[in-house]
């Protein structure tokens, strides 16, 4: 095998078929495989994946239900991989045309790569604007929204990242104690160890945002908690150029902003701010 595509998943019956269909439509002259690392799904995720074993003859399903989290799923998938070139994507996104070939060829030249994250195909305009501060943007060049200009190193999002097995193993894989933000931590540890991140324009992924207010809240809350822990861990190592923020916020100001809500987009954007701040404050209190 010249490339192993690893997909961690849990109860992904609503989206995994789209991802596997996109992979089934890939063409590359070299042999490659798909490994689904399942965290104990109780829905039809496995049954749907098994239906693609004819379209993707090198598709395997491995069990990672012994521990919670995408980081563990990625590590278990990497351990099962037959290739020295590892590519990670996710069950709720879709790889773009030519993704496998672009990934395989990039990893022949570089040790650590990331691609372009396109967000218009799978998402409604209101969801994009809510996540990007009112702008209908096309995508994220390196897999994340660039709202932290004081961060020293870029991030390869776990939904489109490739790495050589030797580099992955040298840093101990993904940190399984991190349930959200493990890809950020992974990217920074790889770069701190001396491996440069290369962005490959042809390595495109179609990224799926959250489309219910409950899911938006849960994701933002998790990101808020993760953000604080990453600040604490990496500011002493020089990743951040600014001081560690405290957990203070003007909740009266957020309440005033709520009066200006006129539509679902405004509500979602406001809810994201509230949930993110609550998650950040919770992490701050836990660290005291």
mmCIF file of C-alpha atoms in Angstrom:
data_model
loop_
_atom_site.group_PDB
_atom_site.id
_atom_site.type_symbol
_atom_site.label_atom_id
_atom_site.label_comp_id
_atom_site.label_asym_id
_atom_site.label_seq_id
_atom_site.Cartn_x
_atom_site.Cartn_y
_atom_site.Cartn_z
ATOM 1 C CA UNK A 1 0.000 0.000 0.000
ATOM 2 C CA UNK A 2 1.224 3.467 -0.905
ATOM 3 C CA UNK A 3 -1.419 5.345 1.117
ATOM 4 C CA UNK A 4 -3.710 4.559 4.053
ATOM 5 C CA UNK A 5 -6.783 6.781 4.442
ATOM 6 C CA UNK A 6 -7.988 6.700 8.052
ATOM 7 C CA UNK A 7 -11.498 7.760 9.108
ATOM 8 C CA UNK A 8 -12.379 7.820 12.813
ATOM 9 C CA UNK A 9 -16.120 7.683 13.350
ATOM 10 C CA UNK A 10 -18.924 7.205 15.841
ATOM 11 C CA UNK A 11 -22.636 7.058 14.938
ATOM 12 C CA UNK A 12 -22.057 8.652 11.540
ATOM 13 C CA UNK A 13 -24.906 7.017 9.614
ATOM 14 C CA UNK A 14 -26.188 10.384 8.293
ATOM 15 C CA UNK A 15 -22.934 11.368 6.577
ATOM 16 C CA UNK A 16 -20.505 8.481 6.151
ATOM 17 C CA UNK A 17 -22.028 7.286 2.858
ATOM 18 C CA UNK A 18 -21.251 10.652 1.232
ATOM 19 C CA UNK A 19 -17.628 10.427 2.357
ATOM 20 C CA UNK A 20 -17.222 6.841 1.194
ATOM 21 C CA UNK A 21 -18.889 7.653 -2.132
ATOM 22 C CA UNK A 22 -16.423 10.496 -2.626
ATOM 23 C CA UNK A 23 -13.548 8.115 -1.881
ATOM 24 C CA UNK A 24 -14.973 5.462 -4.215
ATOM 25 C CA UNK A 25 -14.806 8.029 -7.032
ATOM 26 C CA UNK A 26 -11.083 8.666 -6.504
ATOM 27 C CA UNK A 27 -8.510 7.503 -9.029
ATOM 28 C CA UNK A 28 -4.802 6.933 -8.392
ATOM 29 C CA UNK A 29 -2.412 4.604 -10.152
ATOM 30 C CA UNK A 30 -0.891 3.381 -6.880
ATOM 31 C CA UNK A 31 -2.512 0.972 -4.395
ATOM 32 C CA UNK A 32 -4.285 2.611 -1.444
ATOM 33 C CA UNK A 33 -6.653 1.588 1.323
ATOM 34 C CA UNK A 34 -9.390 3.009 3.536
ATOM 35 C CA UNK A 35 -9.530 2.197 7.243
ATOM 36 C CA UNK A 36 -12.687 3.043 9.193
ATOM 37 C CA UNK A 37 -11.861 3.247 12.881
ATOM 38 C CA UNK A 38 -15.187 2.833 14.651
ATOM 39 C CA UNK A 39 -15.723 3.896 18.240
ATOM 40 C CA UNK A 40 -18.606 1.527 18.922
ATOM 41 C CA UNK A 41 -21.359 2.973 16.745
ATOM 42 C CA UNK A 42 -24.875 1.920 17.757
ATOM 43 C CA UNK A 43 -26.540 3.121 14.552
ATOM 44 C CA UNK A 44 -26.127 1.893 10.938
ATOM 45 C CA UNK A 45 -22.604 3.264 10.457
ATOM 46 C CA UNK A 46 -20.962 -0.165 10.137
ATOM 47 C CA UNK A 47 -23.707 -1.574 7.904
ATOM 48 C CA UNK A 48 -23.370 1.388 5.547
ATOM 49 C CA UNK A 49 -19.583 1.066 5.490
ATOM 50 C CA UNK A 50 -19.813 -2.635 4.676
ATOM 51 C CA UNK A 51 -21.919 -1.795 1.630
ATOM 52 C CA UNK A 52 -18.901 0.042 0.196
ATOM 53 C CA UNK A 53 -16.477 -2.861 0.447
ATOM 54 C CA UNK A 54 -17.135 -3.777 -3.189
ATOM 55 C CA UNK A 55 -16.622 -0.200 -4.427
ATOM 56 C CA UNK A 56 -13.598 0.146 -2.155
ATOM 57 C CA UNK A 57 -12.023 -3.346 -2.131
ATOM 58 C CA UNK A 58 -9.222 -2.203 0.190
ATOM 59 C CA UNK A 59 -11.660 -0.936 2.817
ATOM 60 C CA UNK A 60 -11.244 -2.306 6.344
ATOM 61 C CA UNK A 61 -13.151 -1.643 9.556
ATOM 62 C CA UNK A 62 -11.295 -1.682 12.871
ATOM 63 C CA UNK A 63 -12.695 -1.350 16.374
ATOM 64 C CA UNK A 64 -11.559 1.490 18.655
ATOM 65 C CA UNK A 65 -14.439 1.349 21.130
ATOM 66 C CA UNK A 66 -12.161 0.672 24.104
ATOM 67 C CA UNK A 67 -11.562 4.416 24.516
ATOM 68 C CA UNK A 68 -13.581 7.507 23.651
ATOM 69 C CA UNK A 69 -12.450 10.177 21.192
ATOM 70 C CA UNK A 70 -11.325 10.861 17.640
ATOM 71 C CA UNK A 71 -7.676 10.957 18.713
ATOM 72 C CA UNK A 72 -7.855 7.336 19.833
ATOM 73 C CA UNK A 73 -9.662 6.405 16.628
ATOM 74 C CA UNK A 74 -6.954 8.014 14.523
ATOM 75 C CA UNK A 75 -4.201 6.252 16.457
ATOM 76 C CA UNK A 76 -5.870 2.839 16.206
ATOM 77 C CA UNK A 77 -6.372 3.372 12.474
ATOM 78 C CA UNK A 78 -2.714 4.331 12.067
ATOM 79 C CA UNK A 79 -1.607 1.205 13.907
ATOM 80 C CA UNK A 80 -3.679 -0.925 11.538
ATOM 81 C CA UNK A 81 -2.470 0.868 8.400
ATOM 82 C CA UNK A 82 -0.441 -1.046 5.823
ATOM 83 C CA UNK A 83 1.237 2.041 4.368
ATOM 84 C CA UNK A 84 4.012 4.339 5.509
ATOM 85 C CA UNK A 85 1.915 7.288 4.280
ATOM 86 C CA UNK A 86 -1.058 8.122 6.503
ATOM 87 C CA UNK A 87 -3.961 10.364 5.503
ATOM 88 C CA UNK A 88 -6.675 11.413 7.953
ATOM 89 C CA UNK A 89 -10.153 12.641 7.075
ATOM 90 C CA UNK A 90 -13.519 12.558 8.827
ATOM 91 C CA UNK A 91 -16.835 10.777 8.439
ATOM 92 C CA UNK A 92 -18.965 13.920 8.122
ATOM 93 C CA UNK A 93 -16.993 15.615 5.329
ATOM 94 C CA UNK A 94 -16.288 14.797 1.670
ATOM 95 C CA UNK A 95 -12.911 14.571 0.007
ATOM 96 C CA UNK A 96 -12.694 16.567 -3.205
ATOM 97 C CA UNK A 97 -11.920 15.155 -6.679
ATOM 98 C CA UNK A 98 -8.296 14.072 -6.917
ATOM 99 C CA UNK A 99 -7.795 14.138 -3.140
ATOM 100 C CA UNK A 100 -6.259 10.667 -2.865
ATOM 101 C CA UNK A 101 -3.811 11.214 -5.734
ATOM 102 C CA UNK A 102 -2.876 14.662 -4.417
ATOM 103 C CA UNK A 103 -2.331 13.252 -0.924
ATOM 104 C CA UNK A 104 -0.323 10.275 -2.110
ATOM 105 C CA UNK A 105 1.916 12.366 -4.344
ATOM 106 C CA UNK A 106 2.378 15.063 -1.696
ATOM 107 C CA UNK A 107 3.541 12.488 0.851
ATOM 108 C CA UNK A 108 6.102 11.221 -1.648
ATOM 109 C CA UNK A 109 7.730 14.655 -1.436
ATOM 110 C CA UNK A 110 6.899 15.947 2.064
ATOM 111 C CA UNK A 111 6.514 14.455 5.544
ATOM 112 C CA UNK A 112 3.566 16.554 6.764
ATOM 113 C CA UNK A 113 0.858 18.107 4.586
ATOM 114 C CA UNK A 114 -2.538 19.791 4.802
ATOM 115 C CA UNK A 115 -4.978 21.002 2.207
ATOM 116 C CA UNK A 116 -7.720 23.449 1.397
ATOM 117 C CA UNK A 117 -10.970 23.306 3.340
ATOM 118 C CA UNK A 118 -13.930 24.304 1.130
ATOM 119 C CA UNK A 119 -17.147 25.115 3.014
ATOM 120 C CA UNK A 120 -19.817 26.220 0.520
ATOM 121 C CA UNK A 121 -20.806 22.853 -0.961
ATOM 122 C CA UNK A 122 -22.141 21.189 2.214
ATOM 123 C CA UNK A 123 -23.367 24.207 4.149
ATOM 124 C CA UNK A 124 -26.182 26.730 4.021
ATOM 125 C CA UNK A 125 -25.157 30.413 3.787
ATOM 126 C CA UNK A 126 -26.526 31.243 7.258
ATOM 127 C CA UNK A 127 -24.325 28.582 8.872
ATOM 128 C CA UNK A 128 -21.208 29.874 7.094
ATOM 129 C CA UNK A 129 -21.918 33.478 8.057
ATOM 130 C CA UNK A 130 -22.648 32.494 11.647
ATOM 131 C CA UNK A 131 -19.273 30.767 11.910
ATOM 132 C CA UNK A 132 -17.239 33.386 10.039
ATOM 133 C CA UNK A 133 -18.422 36.650 11.553
ATOM 134 C CA UNK A 134 -21.068 37.499 8.970
ATOM 135 C CA UNK A 135 -18.967 36.754 5.884
ATOM 136 C CA UNK A 136 -19.921 34.238 3.193
ATOM 137 C CA UNK A 137 -16.373 32.975 2.763
ATOM 138 C CA UNK A 138 -15.272 30.218 0.369
ATOM 139 C CA UNK A 139 -13.101 28.228 2.722
ATOM 140 C CA UNK A 140 -10.099 28.042 5.009
ATOM 141 C CA UNK A 141 -6.683 27.845 3.393
ATOM 142 C CA UNK A 142 -5.110 25.677 6.066
ATOM 143 C CA UNK A 143 -8.166 24.021 7.574
ATOM 144 C CA UNK A 144 -8.961 26.615 10.248
ATOM 145 C CA UNK A 145 -10.455 30.084 10.447
ATOM 146 C CA UNK A 146 -7.538 32.481 10.890
ATOM 147 C CA UNK A 147 -8.856 34.480 13.825
ATOM 148 C CA UNK A 148 -5.747 34.121 16.016
ATOM 149 C CA UNK A 149 -2.999 36.106 14.277
ATOM 150 C CA UNK A 150 -0.733 35.745 17.299
ATOM 151 C CA UNK A 151 -0.403 31.974 16.872
ATOM 152 C CA UNK A 152 3.054 31.034 15.618
ATOM 153 C CA UNK A 153 2.323 27.717 13.903
ATOM 154 C CA UNK A 154 -0.395 26.775 11.425
ATOM 155 C CA UNK A 155 -2.803 23.909 12.030
ATOM 156 C CA UNK A 156 -3.544 20.899 9.873
ATOM 157 C CA UNK A 157 -7.171 20.071 10.669
ATOM 158 C CA UNK A 158 -7.872 16.409 11.350
ATOM 159 C CA UNK A 159 -10.266 16.387 8.393
ATOM 160 C CA UNK A 160 -7.503 16.711 5.752
ATOM 161 C CA UNK A 161 -4.005 15.964 6.965
ATOM 162 C CA UNK A 162 -1.281 13.645 5.729
ATOM 163 C CA UNK A 163 1.863 12.494 7.501
ATOM 164 C CA UNK A 164 4.618 9.909 7.256
ATOM 165 C CA UNK A 165 4.241 7.089 9.745
ATOM 166 C CA UNK A 166 7.741 7.678 11.139
ATOM 167 C CA UNK A 167 6.866 11.281 12.073
ATOM 168 C CA UNK A 168 3.503 10.233 13.530
ATOM 169 C CA UNK A 169 5.140 7.584 15.696
ATOM 170 C CA UNK A 170 8.044 9.805 16.725
ATOM 171 C CA UNK A 171 5.693 12.206 18.537
ATOM 172 C CA UNK A 172 3.534 9.440 19.976
ATOM 173 C CA UNK A 173 0.546 9.962 17.691
ATOM 174 C CA UNK A 174 -2.491 12.008 18.672
ATOM 175 C CA UNK A 175 -2.901 12.866 22.357
ATOM 176 C CA UNK A 176 -5.816 10.681 23.444
ATOM 177 C CA UNK A 177 -6.440 12.726 26.584
ATOM 178 C CA UNK A 178 -7.696 15.589 24.362
ATOM 179 C CA UNK A 179 -11.274 15.051 23.167
ATOM 180 C CA UNK A 180 -11.532 18.322 21.185
ATOM 181 C CA UNK A 181 -8.558 20.092 19.639
ATOM 182 C CA UNK A 182 -6.365 17.014 19.368
ATOM 183 C CA UNK A 183 -5.551 17.973 15.767
ATOM 184 C CA UNK A 184 -4.311 21.410 16.889
ATOM 185 C CA UNK A 185 -2.119 19.828 19.548
ATOM 186 C CA UNK A 186 -0.867 17.241 17.038
ATOM 187 C CA UNK A 187 0.022 19.889 14.444
ATOM 188 C CA UNK A 188 1.998 21.940 16.924
ATOM 189 C CA UNK A 189 3.858 18.953 18.368
ATOM 190 C CA UNK A 190 4.880 17.824 14.883
ATOM 191 C CA UNK A 191 6.189 21.291 14.049
ATOM 192 C CA UNK A 192 7.922 21.725 17.413
ATOM 193 C CA UNK A 193 9.705 18.435 16.701
ATOM 194 C CA UNK A 194 11.132 19.975 13.535
ATOM 195 C CA UNK A 195 8.836 18.810 10.727
ATOM 196 C CA UNK A 196 7.481 21.568 8.503
ATOM 197 C CA UNK A 197 3.811 21.690 7.499
ATOM 198 C CA UNK A 198 3.275 22.047 3.742
ATOM 199 C CA UNK A 199 -0.052 23.235 2.341
ATOM 200 C CA UNK A 200 -1.132 21.527 -0.881
ATOM 201 C CA UNK A 201 -3.742 23.561 -2.850
ATOM 202 C CA UNK A 202 -5.065 20.501 -4.723
ATOM 203 C CA UNK A 203 -5.725 18.676 -1.475
ATOM 204 C CA UNK A 204 -9.313 19.869 -1.117
ATOM 205 C CA UNK A 205 -11.879 18.712 1.409
ATOM 206 C CA UNK A 206 -15.548 19.751 1.576
ATOM 207 C CA UNK A 207 -16.110 20.530 5.256
ATOM 208 C CA UNK A 208 -19.489 20.197 6.964
ATOM 209 C CA UNK A 209 -20.446 22.763 9.610
ATOM 210 C CA UNK A 210 -23.014 22.199 12.359
ATOM 211 C CA UNK A 211 -26.566 22.997 11.245
ATOM 212 C CA UNK A 212 -28.637 22.848 14.426
ATOM 213 C CA UNK A 213 -28.432 25.365 17.244
ATOM 214 C CA UNK A 214 -27.852 22.569 19.762
ATOM 215 C CA UNK A 215 -24.924 21.169 17.771
ATOM 216 C CA UNK A 216 -23.485 24.650 17.272
ATOM 217 C CA UNK A 217 -23.650 25.278 21.008
ATOM 218 C CA UNK A 218 -22.023 21.946 21.898
ATOM 219 C CA UNK A 219 -19.195 22.431 19.408
ATOM 220 C CA UNK A 220 -18.460 25.996 20.486
ATOM 221 C CA UNK A 221 -18.489 24.997 24.156
ATOM 222 C CA UNK A 222 -15.980 22.247 23.445
ATOM 223 C CA UNK A 223 -13.792 24.600 21.436
ATOM 224 C CA UNK A 224 -13.833 27.096 24.297
ATOM 225 C CA UNK A 225 -12.606 24.498 26.793
ATOM 226 C CA UNK A 226 -9.982 23.245 24.369
ATOM 227 C CA UNK A 227 -8.747 26.767 23.649
ATOM 228 C CA UNK A 228 -7.914 27.409 27.287
ATOM 229 C CA UNK A 229 -6.038 24.147 27.737
ATOM 230 C CA UNK A 230 -4.043 24.770 24.549
ATOM 231 C CA UNK A 231 -3.144 28.272 25.770
ATOM 232 C CA UNK A 232 -1.943 26.840 29.064
ATOM 233 C CA UNK A 233 0.111 24.122 27.434
ATOM 234 C CA UNK A 234 1.693 26.051 24.573
ATOM 235 C CA UNK A 235 2.211 29.638 25.679
ATOM 236 C CA UNK A 236 5.343 28.670 27.694
ATOM 237 C CA UNK A 237 6.704 26.966 24.558
ATOM 238 C CA UNK A 238 6.427 30.124 22.470
ATOM 239 C CA UNK A 239 3.452 29.140 20.296
ATOM 240 C CA UNK A 240 1.523 32.231 21.378
ATOM 241 C CA UNK A 241 3.047 35.688 21.150
ATOM 242 C CA UNK A 242 0.449 37.239 23.458
ATOM 243 C CA UNK A 243 -0.277 36.759 27.171
ATOM 244 C CA UNK A 244 -2.625 34.076 28.415
ATOM 245 C CA UNK A 245 -6.121 35.590 28.503
ATOM 246 C CA UNK A 246 -8.144 35.308 31.678
ATOM 247 C CA UNK A 247 -11.720 34.090 31.831
ATOM 248 C CA UNK A 248 -13.370 37.480 32.315
ATOM 249 C CA UNK A 249 -16.035 38.590 29.895
ATOM 250 C CA UNK A 250 -18.706 41.230 29.802
ATOM 251 C CA UNK A 251 -21.873 39.164 30.005
ATOM 252 C CA UNK A 252 -23.931 42.351 30.071
ATOM 253 C CA UNK A 253 -22.525 43.189 26.643
ATOM 254 C CA UNK A 254 -23.476 39.760 25.314
ATOM 255 C CA UNK A 255 -26.986 40.232 26.670
ATOM 256 C CA UNK A 256 -27.196 43.598 24.897
ATOM 257 C CA UNK A 257 -26.100 41.894 21.663
ATOM 258 C CA UNK A 258 -28.954 39.413 22.032
ATOM 259 C CA UNK A 259 -31.451 42.252 21.546
ATOM 260 C CA UNK A 260 -30.059 42.754 18.027
ATOM 261 C CA UNK A 261 -30.798 39.181 16.942
ATOM 262 C CA UNK A 262 -33.026 39.289 13.858
ATOM 263 C CA UNK A 263 -32.616 35.896 12.190
ATOM 264 C CA UNK A 264 -31.177 32.407 12.562
ATOM 265 C CA UNK A 265 -27.755 33.533 11.377
ATOM 266 C CA UNK A 266 -27.566 36.207 14.108
ATOM 267 C CA UNK A 267 -28.828 33.772 16.725
ATOM 268 C CA UNK A 268 -26.307 31.108 15.768
ATOM 269 C CA UNK A 269 -23.405 33.587 15.771
ATOM 270 C CA UNK A 270 -24.442 34.912 19.189
ATOM 271 C CA UNK A 271 -24.933 31.404 20.562
ATOM 272 C CA UNK A 272 -21.445 30.457 19.356
ATOM 273 C CA UNK A 273 -19.926 33.374 21.332
ATOM 274 C CA UNK A 274 -21.857 32.486 24.472
ATOM 275 C CA UNK A 275 -21.041 28.774 24.322
ATOM 276 C CA UNK A 276 -17.371 29.366 23.518
ATOM 277 C CA UNK A 277 -17.007 31.749 26.460
ATOM 278 C CA UNK A 278 -18.816 29.381 28.812
ATOM 279 C CA UNK A 279 -16.531 26.529 27.776
ATOM 280 C CA UNK A 280 -13.464 28.716 28.228
ATOM 281 C CA UNK A 281 -14.579 29.845 31.682
ATOM 282 C CA UNK A 282 -15.332 26.263 32.716
ATOM 283 C CA UNK A 283 -11.809 25.201 31.730
ATOM 284 C CA UNK A 284 -10.380 28.212 33.555
ATOM 285 C CA UNK A 285 -12.181 27.258 36.759
ATOM 286 C CA UNK A 286 -11.090 23.628 36.461
ATOM 287 C CA UNK A 287 -7.456 24.742 36.225
ATOM 288 C CA UNK A 288 -7.574 26.787 39.430
#
